[in-house]
Short mmCIF file of C-alpha atoms in Angstrom, two decimals:
data_model
loop_
_atom_site.label_atom_id
_atom_site.label_comp_id
_atom_site.label_asym_id
_atom_site.label_seq_id
_atom_site.Cartn_x
_atom_site.Cartn_y
_atom_site.Cartn_z
CA MET A 1 196.06 -14.89 251.29
CA ASP A 2 194.40 -15.20 247.91
CA ASP A 3 193.96 -18.56 246.12
CA LEU A 4 195.63 -17.27 242.90
CA LEU A 5 199.32 -16.40 242.73
CA MET A 6 200.85 -14.56 239.77
CA ILE A 7 204.57 -15.31 239.44
CA VAL A 8 206.59 -12.62 237.67
CA PRO A 9 210.29 -13.38 237.07
CA THR A 10 211.89 -9.96 236.55
CA ARG A 11 215.37 -8.76 235.64
CA GLY A 12 216.81 -5.31 235.04
CA ARG A 13 213.40 -3.65 235.08
CA PRO A 14 212.55 -2.36 238.55
CA ASP A 15 210.27 0.26 236.95
CA SER A 16 207.97 -2.57 235.91
CA VAL A 17 207.04 -3.24 239.56
CA PRO A 18 205.11 0.01 240.27
CA ALA A 19 203.62 -0.14 236.76
CA ILE A 20 202.33 -3.68 237.37
CA MET A 21 200.95 -2.75 240.79
CA GLN A 22 199.18 0.21 239.20
CA ALA A 23 197.59 -2.25 236.75
CA TRP A 24 196.53 -4.41 239.74
CA ASP A 25 194.85 -1.40 241.35
CA GLU A 26 193.21 -0.21 238.13
CA THR A 27 191.74 -3.66 237.39
CA GLY A 28 190.65 -4.35 240.98
CA ALA A 29 192.86 -7.46 241.16
CA THR A 30 193.10 -9.30 244.47
CA ALA A 31 195.51 -12.01 243.23
CA ASP A 32 198.75 -12.30 245.13
CA ILE A 33 201.87 -11.44 243.14
CA LEU A 34 205.43 -12.69 243.54
CA PHE A 35 208.31 -10.80 241.93
CA ALA A 36 211.25 -13.19 241.50
CA VAL A 37 214.54 -11.29 241.30
CA ASP A 38 218.08 -12.55 240.65
CA THR A 39 220.70 -11.78 243.31
CA ASP A 40 223.14 -10.82 240.53
CA ASP A 41 220.70 -8.32 238.99
CA PRO A 42 222.43 -4.99 238.25
CA GLU A 43 219.27 -3.30 239.56
CA LEU A 44 219.14 -5.34 242.78
CA ALA A 45 219.28 -2.27 245.05
CA ALA A 46 216.28 -0.71 243.28
CA TYR A 47 214.27 -3.95 243.67
CA LYS A 48 215.16 -4.11 247.40
CA LYS A 49 213.95 -0.52 247.79
CA LEU A 50 210.65 -1.46 246.11
CA GLN A 51 210.30 -4.47 248.38
CA ALA A 52 210.61 -2.17 251.40
CA SER A 53 208.13 0.35 250.00
CA LEU A 54 205.53 -2.36 249.26
CA LYS A 55 205.91 -4.13 252.62
CA GLY A 56 202.45 -2.98 253.71
CA ASP A 57 200.69 -4.48 250.66
CA PRO A 58 199.53 -8.01 251.60
CA ARG A 59 199.23 -8.98 247.91
CA VAL A 60 202.92 -8.49 247.15
CA ARG A 61 205.98 -10.66 247.84
CA PHE A 62 209.54 -10.58 246.56
CA THR A 63 211.96 -13.46 246.37
CA PHE A 64 215.70 -13.06 245.72
CA GLY A 65 217.72 -16.01 244.47
CA LYS A 66 220.45 -17.34 242.24
CA ARG A 67 219.90 -16.63 238.56
CA ARG A 68 218.09 -19.58 236.95
CA ARG A 69 216.72 -17.82 233.86
CA LEU A 70 212.98 -17.57 233.27
CA VAL A 71 211.94 -21.24 233.21
CA GLY A 72 214.22 -22.25 236.09
CA THR A 73 212.95 -19.41 238.27
CA LEU A 74 209.32 -20.05 237.35
CA ASN A 75 209.59 -23.77 238.12
CA GLN A 76 211.31 -23.22 241.45
CA GLN A 77 208.70 -20.72 242.64
CA ALA A 78 205.68 -22.58 241.18
CA SER A 79 206.68 -25.86 242.82
CA LYS A 80 206.95 -24.11 246.19
CA ALA A 81 203.70 -22.18 245.76
CA ALA A 82 201.64 -25.17 244.52
CA LYS A 83 201.31 -26.35 248.13
CA SER A 84 199.61 -23.11 249.21
CA TYR A 85 197.70 -21.85 246.16
CA ARG A 86 194.82 -23.41 244.24
CA PHE A 87 195.73 -21.52 241.05
CA LEU A 88 199.12 -20.44 239.69
CA ALA A 89 199.73 -17.88 236.97
CA PHE A 90 202.70 -16.52 235.05
CA MET A 91 203.30 -13.30 233.18
CA GLY A 92 206.43 -11.46 232.11
CA ASP A 93 207.46 -8.19 233.69
CA ASP A 94 206.43 -6.62 230.38
CA HIS A 95 202.77 -7.70 230.68
CA ARG A 96 200.05 -5.43 232.07
CA PRO A 97 196.53 -6.61 232.95
CA ARG A 98 193.98 -4.20 231.44
CA SER A 99 190.60 -5.90 232.02
CA HIS A 100 188.74 -5.27 235.24
CA GLY A 101 188.26 -8.47 237.25
CA TRP A 102 190.66 -10.50 235.07
CA ASP A 103 191.78 -12.58 238.06
CA ALA A 104 188.19 -13.38 239.06
CA ARG A 105 187.56 -14.67 235.53
CA PHE A 106 190.68 -16.82 235.67
CA ARG A 107 189.46 -18.37 238.93
CA GLU A 108 186.00 -18.93 237.47
CA CYS A 109 187.41 -20.71 234.40
CA LEU A 110 189.63 -22.95 236.53
CA SER A 111 187.14 -23.73 239.29
CA GLY A 112 185.71 -26.76 237.44
CA GLY A 113 188.85 -28.88 237.82
CA PRO A 114 192.31 -29.24 236.26
CA GLY A 115 192.87 -26.83 233.38
CA ILE A 116 194.57 -23.85 231.76
CA VAL A 117 193.29 -20.39 230.85
CA TYR A 118 194.86 -17.45 229.05
CA GLY A 119 193.90 -14.02 227.82
CA ASN A 120 194.65 -11.76 224.89
CA ASP A 121 198.11 -10.15 224.99
CA LEU A 122 197.29 -7.94 221.95
CA LEU A 123 200.35 -9.41 220.19
CA GLN A 124 199.99 -13.17 219.78
CA GLY A 125 196.32 -13.40 220.78
CA GLU A 126 195.00 -16.97 220.69
CA LYS A 127 198.18 -18.31 219.00
CA MET A 128 200.34 -18.22 222.14
CA ALA A 129 199.64 -18.27 225.87
CA THR A 130 202.29 -15.65 226.69
CA ALA A 131 200.58 -15.04 230.06
CA VAL A 132 198.78 -18.01 231.56
CA ALA A 133 196.99 -19.40 234.61
CA MET A 134 196.51 -23.04 235.58
CA THR A 135 195.31 -25.18 238.45
CA SER A 136 198.22 -25.91 240.79
CA ASP A 137 197.57 -29.68 240.59
CA ILE A 138 199.10 -29.54 237.08
CA VAL A 139 202.38 -28.33 238.60
CA THR A 140 202.18 -30.89 241.41
CA THR A 141 201.46 -33.72 238.95
CA LEU A 142 204.29 -32.89 236.53
CA GLY A 143 206.78 -31.47 239.03
CA TYR A 144 207.13 -28.27 237.01
CA MET A 145 205.17 -25.42 235.41
CA ALA A 146 207.26 -25.58 232.21
CA PRO A 147 209.59 -28.31 230.90
CA PRO A 148 213.01 -27.74 232.53
CA THR A 149 214.85 -28.32 229.23
CA PHE A 150 213.65 -24.85 228.14
CA VAL A 151 215.32 -21.57 229.11
CA HIS A 152 212.98 -18.76 228.06
CA LEU A 153 211.12 -19.18 224.77
CA CYS A 154 208.44 -21.58 223.45
CA VAL A 155 206.92 -22.49 226.84
CA ASP A 156 203.78 -20.63 225.75
CA LEU A 157 203.40 -23.28 223.02
CA VAL A 158 203.79 -26.08 225.58
CA TRP A 159 200.94 -24.66 227.68
CA LEU A 160 198.70 -24.77 224.62
CA ASP A 161 199.78 -28.36 223.96
CA TRP A 162 198.96 -29.34 227.55
CA GLY A 163 195.59 -27.59 227.59
CA ARG A 164 194.50 -28.98 224.21
CA GLY A 165 195.80 -32.45 225.07
CA MET A 166 193.78 -32.42 228.30
CA GLU A 167 190.83 -30.84 226.47
CA ARG A 168 190.81 -28.29 229.31
CA ILE A 169 191.92 -24.93 227.89
CA THR A 170 190.08 -21.62 227.63
CA TYR A 171 191.09 -18.54 225.64
CA LEU A 172 189.43 -15.31 226.75
CA HIS A 173 189.78 -12.94 223.78
CA ASP A 174 188.17 -10.03 225.65
CA LEU A 175 190.44 -10.38 228.69
CA ILE A 176 193.48 -8.21 228.04
CA LEU A 177 196.92 -8.90 229.53
CA GLU A 178 198.84 -6.54 227.28
CA HIS A 179 202.34 -7.60 226.23
CA LEU A 180 204.49 -4.46 225.99
CA HIS A 181 207.04 -6.10 223.72
CA PRO A 182 209.42 -4.54 221.16
CA ALA A 183 207.78 -6.78 218.51
CA ALA A 184 204.57 -4.84 219.13
CA GLY A 185 206.41 -1.52 219.08
CA LYS A 186 205.55 -1.05 222.75
CA ALA A 187 209.03 -1.19 224.30
CA ALA A 188 212.62 -0.40 223.46
CA THR A 189 215.04 -3.30 223.18
CA ASP A 190 217.15 -3.75 226.30
CA ALA A 191 219.80 -6.22 227.48
CA VAL A 192 217.17 -8.74 228.63
CA TYR A 193 215.34 -8.73 225.29
CA GLU A 194 218.65 -8.96 223.43
CA GLU A 195 219.70 -12.00 225.43
CA CYS A 196 216.44 -13.94 225.30
CA ASN A 197 215.64 -13.14 221.65
CA SER A 198 219.18 -13.78 220.40
CA SER A 199 219.54 -16.23 217.52
CA GLU A 200 221.33 -18.62 219.93
CA GLN A 201 218.41 -18.60 222.39
CA VAL A 202 215.80 -18.87 219.65
CA GLY A 203 217.68 -21.88 218.25
CA ALA A 204 218.20 -23.58 221.61
CA ASP A 205 214.62 -23.20 222.84
CA GLY A 206 213.20 -24.07 219.44
CA ALA A 207 215.22 -27.30 219.48
CA ALA A 208 214.10 -27.98 223.07
CA TYR A 209 210.46 -27.56 222.00
CA TYR A 210 210.67 -29.95 219.04
CA ALA A 211 212.57 -32.51 221.13
CA TYR A 212 209.94 -32.30 223.89
CA ARG A 213 207.02 -32.45 221.46
CA ASP A 214 208.32 -35.15 219.14
CA GLU A 215 210.48 -37.41 221.32
CA GLY A 216 208.04 -38.56 224.00
CA GLY A 217 208.22 -35.79 226.60
CA LEU A 218 204.88 -34.23 225.70
CA GLU A 219 203.14 -37.60 225.41
CA ALA A 220 204.40 -38.67 228.84
CA ASP A 221 203.19 -35.43 230.42
CA LEU A 222 199.82 -35.63 228.68
CA ALA A 223 199.30 -39.16 230.00
CA LYS A 224 199.72 -37.80 233.54
CA LEU A 225 197.49 -34.79 232.88
CA ARG A 226 194.68 -36.86 231.32
CA LYS A 227 194.77 -39.14 234.34
CA LEU A 228 194.55 -36.06 236.57
CA VAL A 229 191.42 -34.91 234.70
CA GLU A 230 189.84 -38.39 234.93
CA GLU A 231 190.43 -38.58 238.67
CA ALA A 232 189.30 -35.04 239.46
#
């Protein structure tokens, strides 16, 4: 078992699994990877087939569970995995690592104690941590990897807030975790993009972010994280 786990919630995109594993092979990644699939996914059979075909790869695991949307799924899996892994990472099923040894650099950046690291997604760059890695003690301390009031959007802003508030964040501009997003002209819109980028979802997660940031949630979490850094 590796000491870094990448959690990838995925829905409706079984083709992303072999593409991501190809990126693992091309970049020499040894990080473990967990594909979290909903049991009501219309492509469930295809994911199960992939699970069977990848059974011999010790890096890869699948989990199948009730649909909890991105943040709910991420939090459930991160809380479980925090007991076994020193470092936890997240990326979407539309991210592809491109830099050789990216996972080794993540480990190196996080080996000095509690903190957060992210690379360049070629879309948001330094502005948003759309794919991120952190020490698992952050998840253990807070009880989640992203505030549970969120559904899908804006959690990348929260990770910046945590890292900056702890004064323990690193942006690696030359480490590419490419985001193949319609906004970058790198993917066609599908049902998943339509749902999570709908005006309703944008409004709900935007409101959740401002409430968390401005009404005490962020401050309470930062108090715990600063204490974690002091005691490390």
